Amino acid sequence: MTAPLENYHARMQRVLDYIDQHLDGDLDLETVSKVAAFSKFHFHRQFTATFELSVHRYVQLARMKRASHRLAVRGAQSVTDIAMDAGYDAPDAFARAFRQRLGQSPSAFRKSPDWEPWLTAFGPLDNARNKLMQIIFDQDDVTIRDVPPTPVAILEHRGDRSTIPDTRRRFTAWRKAAGLSPETNPTFMIFRSERMPAVPADYSMDLCIGTDLPVEPDDAPIKPGVIPGGRCAVLRYPGNTTNLEPAALYLYRDWLPASGEEARDFPMYSRRQLALIPNVEAHEVVLELFLPLK
């Protein structure tokens, strides 16, 4: 990375940090552009071009995310106070915006948070920060584990990646109907093809959730399966992302040749689970990439 680009990223990082630390303050365009020392006449376009969302949208999402944290801590604040702190003049307006974004009312979320839509709703915030993150792996980031066999329920995705959201919706609907939660049952993706095959229709991937419950015939196209046990190289990925290509590239191109290990005849797969951090208001995503070894 060139020195000018590093400086640009540092200035943009300063803006994100300032916004996150001053959500109760005045975060208009003039204020945040001064933090980055950019012209306010161009800053909104620079911010949007860099992060793929506007300053106003980023602030909205950041305030809503903080509100969801406070709701999850039952009894900490009233819904009305949380709505006001999020910048809404009335609880009804806050409730409408909250339901539209997370699929639950604030009171329902406080009683029983559904964290999977939460991750999706606030994904743009993670993506914004990832734009400035240059993830560099080294040998110490990889551990070799003996992984036990894991019974799973599987929904196969075959075909163009553009239809993955539909596959995810069907899988999520089945998971919820079966009473399986990503907080207690880890989810897996088994990558059976390249991420971007030359022929888009050749893309192949399995969505799985760990469970030893029987899969009934009426549950088709869900089917039972097992992720085989054995030795695996495991790379833990920082943060929540759907793009594991940098991690996969590192394992195949750099780690495997230097390790003296050989890959086993089973595809690379990822494991994701939500974990509540003690004394912290949000959920952490535990995301790991597994390369099966001989």
Short mmCIF file of the C-alpha atoms (twelve columns), coordinates in Angstrom:
data_MODEL
# 
_entry.id   MODEL 
# 
loop_
_atom_site.group_PDB 
_atom_site.id 
_atom_site.type_symbol 
_atom_site.label_atom_id 
_atom_site.label_alt_id 
_atom_site.label_comp_id 
_atom_site.label_asym_id 
_atom_site.label_seq_id 
_atom_site.Cartn_x 
_atom_site.Cartn_y 
_atom_site.Cartn_z 
_atom_site.pdbx_PDB_model_num 
ATOM 1   C CA . MET A 1   0.000   0.000   0.000   1 
ATOM 2   C CA . THR A 2   1.373   3.423   -0.951  1 
ATOM 3   C CA . ALA A 3   1.948   6.149   1.646   1 
ATOM 4   C CA . PRO A 4   -0.812  8.415   0.209   1 
ATOM 5   C CA . LEU A 5   -3.313  5.540   0.318   1 
ATOM 6   C CA . GLU A 6   -2.313  4.660   3.884   1 
ATOM 7   C CA . ASN A 7   -2.852  8.285   4.861   1 
ATOM 8   C CA . TYR A 8   -6.257  8.330   3.150   1 
ATOM 9   C CA . HIS A 9   -7.324  5.154   4.946   1 
ATOM 10  C CA . ALA A 10  -6.111  6.542   8.275   1 
ATOM 11  C CA . ARG A 11  -8.244  9.659   7.805   1 
ATOM 12  C CA . MET A 12  -11.303 7.596   6.922   1 
ATOM 13  C CA . GLN A 13  -10.641 5.309   9.899   1 
ATOM 14  C CA . ARG A 14  -10.536 8.391   12.106  1 
ATOM 15  C CA . VAL A 15  -14.002 9.336   10.852  1 
ATOM 16  C CA . LEU A 16  -15.485 5.909   11.646  1 
ATOM 17  C CA . ASP A 17  -13.943 5.951   15.114  1 
ATOM 18  C CA . TYR A 18  -15.249 9.453   15.758  1 
ATOM 19  C CA . ILE A 19  -18.777 8.554   14.679  1 
ATOM 20  C CA . ASP A 20  -18.826 5.415   16.832  1 
ATOM 21  C CA . GLN A 21  -17.612 7.391   19.860  1 
ATOM 22  C CA . HIS A 22  -19.983 10.367  19.417  1 
ATOM 23  C CA . LEU A 23  -23.343 8.822   18.545  1 
ATOM 24  C CA . ASP A 24  -25.088 11.210  20.947  1 
ATOM 25  C CA . GLY A 25  -23.503 14.241  19.293  1 
ATOM 26  C CA . ASP A 26  -24.073 16.292  16.173  1 
ATOM 27  C CA . LEU A 27  -22.770 14.173  13.317  1 
ATOM 28  C CA . ASP A 28  -23.589 16.402  10.383  1 
ATOM 29  C CA . LEU A 29  -21.488 16.432  7.237   1 
ATOM 30  C CA . GLU A 30  -19.471 19.490  8.242   1 
ATOM 31  C CA . THR A 31  -18.495 17.975  11.590  1 
ATOM 32  C CA . VAL A 32  -17.335 14.606  10.280  1 
ATOM 33  C CA . SER A 33  -15.544 16.088  7.250   1 
ATOM 34  C CA . LYS A 34  -13.474 18.256  9.619   1 
ATOM 35  C CA . VAL A 35  -12.475 15.139  11.576  1 
ATOM 36  C CA . ALA A 36  -10.993 13.696  8.388   1 
ATOM 37  C CA . ALA A 37  -9.672  17.067  7.210   1 
ATOM 38  C CA . PHE A 38  -11.515 16.712  3.907   1 
ATOM 39  C CA . SER A 39  -13.539 19.337  2.073   1 
ATOM 40  C CA . LYS A 40  -17.197 19.069  3.083   1 
ATOM 41  C CA . PHE A 41  -18.156 19.679  -0.573  1 
ATOM 42  C CA . HIS A 42  -16.603 16.386  -1.643  1 
ATOM 43  C CA . PHE A 43  -16.519 14.363  1.554   1 
ATOM 44  C CA . HIS A 44  -19.954 12.768  1.218   1 
ATOM 45  C CA . ARG A 45  -19.007 11.405  -2.204  1 
ATOM 46  C CA . GLN A 46  -15.634 10.188  -0.906  1 
ATOM 47  C CA . PHE A 47  -17.269 8.455   2.061   1 
ATOM 48  C CA . THR A 48  -19.926 6.780   -0.082  1 
ATOM 49  C CA . ALA A 49  -17.400 5.687   -2.685  1 
ATOM 50  C CA . THR A 50  -15.159 4.179   0.011   1 
ATOM 51  C CA . PHE A 51  -17.772 2.450   2.190   1 
ATOM 52  C CA . GLU A 52  -20.713 1.935   -0.206  1 
ATOM 53  C CA . LEU A 53  -23.108 3.759   2.115   1 
ATOM 54  C CA . SER A 54  -23.594 7.417   2.936   1 
ATOM 55  C CA . VAL A 55  -22.529 9.171   6.133   1 
ATOM 56  C CA . HIS A 56  -26.190 9.566   7.105   1 
ATOM 57  C CA . ARG A 57  -26.842 5.865   6.538   1 
ATOM 58  C CA . TYR A 58  -23.763 4.849   8.515   1 
ATOM 59  C CA . VAL A 59  -24.822 7.019   11.466  1 
ATOM 60  C CA . GLN A 60  -28.384 5.643   11.317  1 
ATOM 61  C CA . LEU A 61  -27.155 2.068   11.377  1 
ATOM 62  C CA . ALA A 62  -24.620 2.736   14.131  1 
ATOM 63  C CA . ARG A 63  -27.279 4.325   16.339  1 
ATOM 64  C CA . MET A 64  -29.728 1.505   15.634  1 
ATOM 65  C CA . LYS A 65  -27.071 -1.089  16.439  1 
ATOM 66  C CA . ARG A 66  -26.357 0.617   19.759  1 
ATOM 67  C CA . ALA A 67  -30.089 0.679   20.455  1 
ATOM 68  C CA . SER A 68  -30.304 -3.069  19.809  1 
ATOM 69  C CA . HIS A 69  -27.436 -3.653  22.273  1 
ATOM 70  C CA . ARG A 70  -29.302 -1.684  24.932  1 
ATOM 71  C CA . LEU A 71  -32.537 -3.547  24.267  1 
ATOM 72  C CA . ALA A 72  -30.749 -6.868  24.696  1 
ATOM 73  C CA . VAL A 73  -29.755 -5.808  28.221  1 
ATOM 74  C CA . ARG A 74  -33.205 -6.199  29.707  1 
ATOM 75  C CA . GLY A 75  -34.300 -3.486  32.087  1 
ATOM 76  C CA . ALA A 76  -31.263 -1.283  31.465  1 
ATOM 77  C CA . GLN A 77  -33.345 1.449   29.806  1 
ATOM 78  C CA . SER A 78  -36.932 1.898   28.738  1 
ATOM 79  C CA . VAL A 79  -37.783 1.488   25.063  1 
ATOM 80  C CA . THR A 80  -38.781 5.167   24.990  1 
ATOM 81  C CA . ASP A 81  -35.385 6.301   26.296  1 
ATOM 82  C CA . ILE A 82  -33.591 4.015   23.850  1 
ATOM 83  C CA . ALA A 83  -35.658 5.425   20.970  1 
ATOM 84  C CA . MET A 84  -34.769 8.992   21.950  1 
ATOM 85  C CA . ASP A 85  -31.075 8.151   22.234  1 
ATOM 86  C CA . ALA A 86  -31.248 6.635   18.734  1 
ATOM 87  C CA . GLY A 87  -32.430 9.982   17.357  1 
ATOM 88  C CA . TYR A 88  -36.165 9.277   17.046  1 
ATOM 89  C CA . ASP A 89  -38.764 11.774  18.233  1 
ATOM 90  C CA . ALA A 90  -41.313 9.113   19.165  1 
ATOM 91  C CA . PRO A 91  -41.216 5.434   20.178  1 
ATOM 92  C CA . ASP A 92  -43.639 4.517   17.367  1 
ATOM 93  C CA . ALA A 93  -41.268 5.785   14.678  1 
ATOM 94  C CA . PHE A 94  -38.399 3.906   16.291  1 
ATOM 95  C CA . ALA A 95  -40.471 0.721   16.507  1 
ATOM 96  C CA . ARG A 96  -41.400 0.909   12.813  1 
ATOM 97  C CA . ALA A 97  -37.781 1.437   11.750  1 
ATOM 98  C CA . PHE A 98  -36.560 -1.302  14.088  1 
ATOM 99  C CA . ARG A 99  -39.097 -3.850  12.844  1 
ATOM 100 C CA . GLN A 100 -38.367 -2.992  9.215   1 
ATOM 101 C CA . ARG A 101 -34.653 -3.551  9.719   1 
ATOM 102 C CA . LEU A 102 -34.592 -6.512  12.111  1 
ATOM 103 C CA . GLY A 103 -37.968 -8.202  11.600  1 
ATOM 104 C CA . GLN A 104 -38.894 -7.887  15.283  1 
ATOM 105 C CA . SER A 105 -40.475 -5.173  17.384  1 
ATOM 106 C CA . PRO A 106 -38.201 -3.634  20.037  1 
ATOM 107 C CA . SER A 107 -40.164 -5.371  22.822  1 
ATOM 108 C CA . ALA A 108 -39.973 -8.758  21.038  1 
ATOM 109 C CA . PHE A 109 -36.243 -8.304  20.484  1 
ATOM 110 C CA . ARG A 110 -35.747 -7.442  24.156  1 
ATOM 111 C CA . LYS A 111 -37.606 -10.595 25.174  1 
ATOM 112 C CA . SER A 112 -35.962 -12.981 22.693  1 
ATOM 113 C CA . PRO A 113 -33.398 -11.516 20.255  1 
ATOM 114 C CA . ASP A 114 -33.113 -13.165 16.841  1 
ATOM 115 C CA . TRP A 115 -29.424 -12.627 16.142  1 
ATOM 116 C CA . GLU A 116 -29.230 -13.957 12.592  1 
ATOM 117 C CA . PRO A 117 -31.267 -11.089 11.032  1 
ATOM 118 C CA . TRP A 118 -29.324 -8.792  13.350  1 
ATOM 119 C CA . LEU A 119 -26.058 -9.844  11.704  1 
ATOM 120 C CA . THR A 120 -27.541 -9.248  8.254   1 
ATOM 121 C CA . ALA A 121 -29.028 -5.868  9.183   1 
ATOM 122 C CA . PHE A 122 -25.746 -4.495  10.493  1 
ATOM 123 C CA . GLY A 123 -23.512 -6.223  7.970   1 
ATOM 124 C CA . PRO A 124 -22.892 -2.905  6.130   1 
ATOM 125 C CA . LEU A 125 -21.160 -1.580  9.261   1 
ATOM 126 C CA . ASP A 126 -18.821 -4.578  9.310   1 
ATOM 127 C CA . ASN A 127 -18.256 -4.219  5.570   1 
ATOM 128 C CA . ALA A 128 -17.388 -0.538  5.970   1 
ATOM 129 C CA . ARG A 129 -14.667 -1.298  8.495   1 
ATOM 130 C CA . ASN A 130 -13.417 -4.253  6.451   1 
ATOM 131 C CA . LYS A 131 -12.825 -1.877  3.538   1 
ATOM 132 C CA . LEU A 132 -9.965  -0.353  5.523   1 
ATOM 133 C CA . MET A 133 -8.702  -3.600  7.016   1 
ATOM 134 C CA . GLN A 134 -5.736  -5.215  5.342   1 
ATOM 135 C CA . ILE A 135 -6.003  -8.746  6.701   1 
ATOM 136 C CA . ILE A 136 -2.599  -10.416 6.810   1 
ATOM 137 C CA . PHE A 137 -2.272  -14.020 7.953   1 
ATOM 138 C CA . ASP A 138 0.821   -15.900 9.076   1 
ATOM 139 C CA . GLN A 139 1.698   -19.450 10.129  1 
ATOM 140 C CA . ASP A 140 0.822   -18.760 13.779  1 
ATOM 141 C CA . ASP A 141 -2.790  -18.003 12.826  1 
ATOM 142 C CA . VAL A 142 -3.338  -21.633 11.786  1 
ATOM 143 C CA . THR A 143 -3.836  -24.482 14.241  1 
ATOM 144 C CA . ILE A 144 -4.119  -28.187 13.491  1 
ATOM 145 C CA . ARG A 145 -6.986  -29.907 15.278  1 
ATOM 146 C CA . ASP A 146 -8.443  -33.382 15.465  1 
ATOM 147 C CA . VAL A 147 -12.073 -32.607 14.638  1 
ATOM 148 C CA . PRO A 148 -14.808 -35.083 15.628  1 
ATOM 149 C CA . PRO A 149 -17.448 -36.124 13.055  1 
ATOM 150 C CA . THR A 150 -20.319 -33.636 13.065  1 
ATOM 151 C CA . PRO A 151 -23.880 -34.706 12.177  1 
ATOM 152 C CA . VAL A 152 -25.614 -31.968 10.186  1 
ATOM 153 C CA . ALA A 153 -28.746 -31.123 8.257   1 
ATOM 154 C CA . ILE A 154 -27.857 -30.074 4.708   1 
ATOM 155 C CA . LEU A 155 -29.390 -27.917 2.014   1 
ATOM 156 C CA . GLU A 156 -27.443 -28.108 -1.232  1 
ATOM 157 C CA . HIS A 157 -26.993 -25.051 -3.412  1 
ATOM 158 C CA . ARG A 158 -26.167 -25.773 -7.021  1 
ATOM 159 C CA . GLY A 159 -26.006 -23.066 -9.666  1 
ATOM 160 C CA . ASP A 160 -25.375 -19.357 -10.038 1 
ATOM 161 C CA . ARG A 161 -24.261 -17.500 -6.891  1 
ATOM 162 C CA . SER A 162 -26.930 -14.863 -7.536  1 
ATOM 163 C CA . THR A 163 -29.554 -17.305 -6.253  1 
ATOM 164 C CA . ILE A 164 -27.784 -17.957 -2.927  1 
ATOM 165 C CA . PRO A 165 -30.083 -15.541 -1.013  1 
ATOM 166 C CA . ASP A 166 -33.083 -17.678 -1.984  1 
ATOM 167 C CA . THR A 167 -31.293 -20.812 -0.781  1 
ATOM 168 C CA . ARG A 168 -30.409 -19.075 2.488   1 
ATOM 169 C CA . ARG A 169 -34.028 -18.034 3.035   1 
ATOM 170 C CA . ARG A 170 -35.267 -21.605 2.551   1 
ATOM 171 C CA . PHE A 171 -32.583 -22.912 4.875   1 
ATOM 172 C CA . THR A 172 -33.327 -20.308 7.563   1 
ATOM 173 C CA . ALA A 173 -37.060 -21.008 7.377   1 
ATOM 174 C CA . TRP A 174 -36.439 -24.741 7.877   1 
ATOM 175 C CA . ARG A 175 -33.958 -24.102 10.706  1 
ATOM 176 C CA . LYS A 176 -36.424 -21.928 12.581  1 
ATOM 177 C CA . ALA A 177 -39.265 -24.409 12.073  1 
ATOM 178 C CA . ALA A 178 -37.008 -27.148 13.451  1 
ATOM 179 C CA . GLY A 179 -36.196 -25.039 16.515  1 
ATOM 180 C CA . LEU A 180 -32.475 -24.794 15.754  1 
ATOM 181 C CA . SER A 181 -30.614 -21.631 16.736  1 
ATOM 182 C CA . PRO A 182 -27.195 -20.432 15.487  1 
ATOM 183 C CA . GLU A 183 -26.408 -19.654 19.134  1 
ATOM 184 C CA . THR A 184 -26.602 -23.342 20.086  1 
ATOM 185 C CA . ASN A 185 -26.137 -25.088 16.730  1 
ATOM 186 C CA . PRO A 186 -23.158 -23.999 14.608  1 
ATOM 187 C CA . THR A 187 -23.754 -23.417 10.905  1 
ATOM 188 C CA . PHE A 188 -21.398 -24.635 8.189   1 
ATOM 189 C CA . MET A 189 -20.730 -23.940 4.538   1 
ATOM 190 C CA . ILE A 190 -19.027 -26.683 2.516   1 
ATOM 191 C CA . PHE A 191 -17.362 -25.212 -0.571  1 
ATOM 192 C CA . ARG A 192 -17.557 -27.785 -3.360  1 
ATOM 193 C CA . SER A 193 -16.416 -25.521 -6.190  1 
ATOM 194 C CA . GLU A 194 -14.360 -22.393 -6.755  1 
ATOM 195 C CA . ARG A 195 -15.890 -19.214 -5.400  1 
ATOM 196 C CA . MET A 196 -16.149 -17.757 -8.905  1 
ATOM 197 C CA . PRO A 197 -16.111 -20.647 -11.416 1 
ATOM 198 C CA . ALA A 198 -15.617 -19.892 -15.104 1 
ATOM 199 C CA . VAL A 199 -19.178 -21.080 -15.705 1 
ATOM 200 C CA . PRO A 200 -21.432 -19.482 -13.049 1 
ATOM 201 C CA . ALA A 201 -23.870 -22.394 -13.196 1 
ATOM 202 C CA . ASP A 202 -21.073 -24.687 -11.924 1 
ATOM 203 C CA . TYR A 203 -21.008 -23.055 -8.490  1 
ATOM 204 C CA . SER A 204 -21.619 -25.635 -5.756  1 
ATOM 205 C CA . MET A 205 -21.951 -25.214 -1.990  1 
ATOM 206 C CA . ASP A 206 -23.783 -26.872 0.928   1 
ATOM 207 C CA . LEU A 207 -25.465 -24.996 3.775   1 
ATOM 208 C CA . CYS A 208 -25.452 -27.054 6.966   1 
ATOM 209 C CA . ILE A 209 -26.393 -26.771 10.628  1 
ATOM 210 C CA . GLY A 210 -25.079 -29.052 13.317  1 
ATOM 211 C CA . THR A 211 -27.784 -31.316 14.719  1 
ATOM 212 C CA . ASP A 212 -28.307 -34.961 15.549  1 
ATOM 213 C CA . LEU A 213 -32.075 -34.625 15.293  1 
ATOM 214 C CA . PRO A 214 -33.643 -36.831 12.604  1 
ATOM 215 C CA . VAL A 215 -34.470 -35.194 9.287   1 
ATOM 216 C CA . GLU A 216 -37.920 -36.315 8.209   1 
ATOM 217 C CA . PRO A 217 -38.794 -37.227 4.592   1 
ATOM 218 C CA . ASP A 218 -41.232 -34.310 4.543   1 
ATOM 219 C CA . ASP A 219 -38.293 -31.952 5.161   1 
ATOM 220 C CA . ALA A 220 -36.985 -32.333 1.576   1 
ATOM 221 C CA . PRO A 221 -34.837 -30.847 0.095   1 
ATOM 222 C CA . ILE A 222 -33.140 -30.809 3.534   1 
ATOM 223 C CA . LYS A 223 -31.249 -34.041 4.088   1 
ATOM 224 C CA . PRO A 224 -29.099 -35.531 6.856   1 
ATOM 225 C CA . GLY A 225 -25.345 -35.826 6.549   1 
ATOM 226 C CA . VAL A 226 -22.059 -35.855 8.443   1 
ATOM 227 C CA . ILE A 227 -19.022 -33.624 8.169   1 
ATOM 228 C CA . PRO A 228 -16.288 -36.222 8.603   1 
ATOM 229 C CA . GLY A 229 -13.864 -36.019 11.494  1 
ATOM 230 C CA . GLY A 230 -10.093 -35.990 11.220  1 
ATOM 231 C CA . ARG A 231 -7.151  -33.644 11.215  1 
ATOM 232 C CA . CYS A 232 -7.835  -30.142 9.923   1 
ATOM 233 C CA . ALA A 233 -5.892  -26.936 9.523   1 
ATOM 234 C CA . VAL A 234 -8.085  -24.274 11.130  1 
ATOM 235 C CA . LEU A 235 -7.835  -20.555 10.437  1 
ATOM 236 C CA . ARG A 236 -9.932  -18.240 12.572  1 
ATOM 237 C CA . TYR A 237 -11.215 -15.251 10.623  1 
ATOM 238 C CA . PRO A 238 -11.535 -11.791 12.233  1 
ATOM 239 C CA . GLY A 239 -15.075 -10.450 12.208  1 
ATOM 240 C CA . ASN A 240 -18.179 -11.385 10.272  1 
ATOM 241 C CA . THR A 241 -17.876 -11.769 6.509   1 
ATOM 242 C CA . THR A 242 -19.237 -13.775 3.611   1 
ATOM 243 C CA . ASN A 243 -15.969 -13.466 1.672   1 
ATOM 244 C CA . LEU A 244 -13.513 -16.070 2.910   1 
ATOM 245 C CA . GLU A 245 -11.483 -15.941 -0.289  1 
ATOM 246 C CA . PRO A 246 -8.434  -14.217 1.325   1 
ATOM 247 C CA . ALA A 247 -8.313  -16.865 4.055   1 
ATOM 248 C CA . ALA A 248 -8.747  -19.750 1.592   1 
ATOM 249 C CA . LEU A 249 -6.068  -18.310 -0.660  1 
ATOM 250 C CA . TYR A 250 -3.649  -18.045 2.248   1 
ATOM 251 C CA . LEU A 251 -4.254  -21.660 3.335   1 
ATOM 252 C CA . TYR A 252 -3.814  -23.095 -0.155  1 
ATOM 253 C CA . ARG A 253 -1.080  -20.836 -1.523  1 
ATOM 254 C CA . ASP A 254 1.059   -20.078 1.538   1 
ATOM 255 C CA . TRP A 255 0.336   -22.266 4.553   1 
ATOM 256 C CA . LEU A 256 -0.079  -25.696 2.933   1 
ATOM 257 C CA . PRO A 257 3.165   -25.698 0.889   1 
ATOM 258 C CA . ALA A 258 5.180   -24.442 3.877   1 
ATOM 259 C CA . SER A 259 3.603   -26.850 6.369   1 
ATOM 260 C CA . GLY A 260 4.607   -30.137 4.768   1 
ATOM 261 C CA . GLU A 261 1.008   -31.310 5.181   1 
ATOM 262 C CA . GLU A 262 -1.235  -32.747 2.462   1 
ATOM 263 C CA . ALA A 263 -4.905  -31.952 1.920   1 
ATOM 264 C CA . ARG A 264 -7.475  -34.698 2.383   1 
ATOM 265 C CA . ASP A 265 -10.184 -35.571 -0.164  1 
ATOM 266 C CA . PHE A 266 -12.917 -33.470 1.432   1 
ATOM 267 C CA . PRO A 267 -13.723 -29.859 0.534   1 
ATOM 268 C CA . MET A 268 -12.734 -26.862 2.579   1 
ATOM 269 C CA . TYR A 269 -15.557 -25.689 4.839   1 
ATOM 270 C CA . SER A 270 -16.367 -22.889 7.252   1 
ATOM 271 C CA . ARG A 271 -17.968 -22.966 10.691  1 
ATOM 272 C CA . ARG A 272 -19.841 -20.023 12.169  1 
ATOM 273 C CA . GLN A 273 -21.417 -19.693 15.576  1 
ATOM 274 C CA . LEU A 274 -22.749 -16.800 17.594  1 
ATOM 275 C CA . ALA A 275 -21.257 -16.446 21.051  1 
ATOM 276 C CA . LEU A 276 -22.421 -14.053 23.768  1 
ATOM 277 C CA . ILE A 277 -19.396 -12.357 25.250  1 
ATOM 278 C CA . PRO A 278 -19.709 -12.088 29.054  1 
ATOM 279 C CA . ASN A 279 -20.356 -8.529  30.239  1 
ATOM 280 C CA . VAL A 280 -20.587 -7.222  26.673  1 
ATOM 281 C CA . GLU A 281 -23.832 -6.135  25.051  1 
ATOM 282 C CA . ALA A 282 -23.304 -7.605  21.566  1 
ATOM 283 C CA . HIS A 283 -22.738 -10.958 19.966  1 
ATOM 284 C CA . GLU A 284 -19.382 -12.029 18.569  1 
ATOM 285 C CA . VAL A 285 -19.217 -14.120 15.447  1 
ATOM 286 C CA . VAL A 286 -16.868 -17.068 15.745  1 
ATOM 287 C CA . LEU A 287 -15.875 -17.783 12.132  1 
ATOM 288 C CA . GLU A 288 -13.360 -20.484 11.246  1 
ATOM 289 C CA . LEU A 289 -12.147 -22.001 8.009   1 
ATOM 290 C CA . PHE A 290 -11.243 -25.714 7.947   1 
ATOM 291 C CA . LEU A 291 -8.864  -27.387 5.498   1 
ATOM 292 C CA . PRO A 292 -9.097  -31.209 5.965   1 
ATOM 293 C CA . LEU A 293 -5.656  -32.868 6.132   1 
ATOM 294 C CA . LYS A 294 -4.404  -36.409 5.661   1 
# 
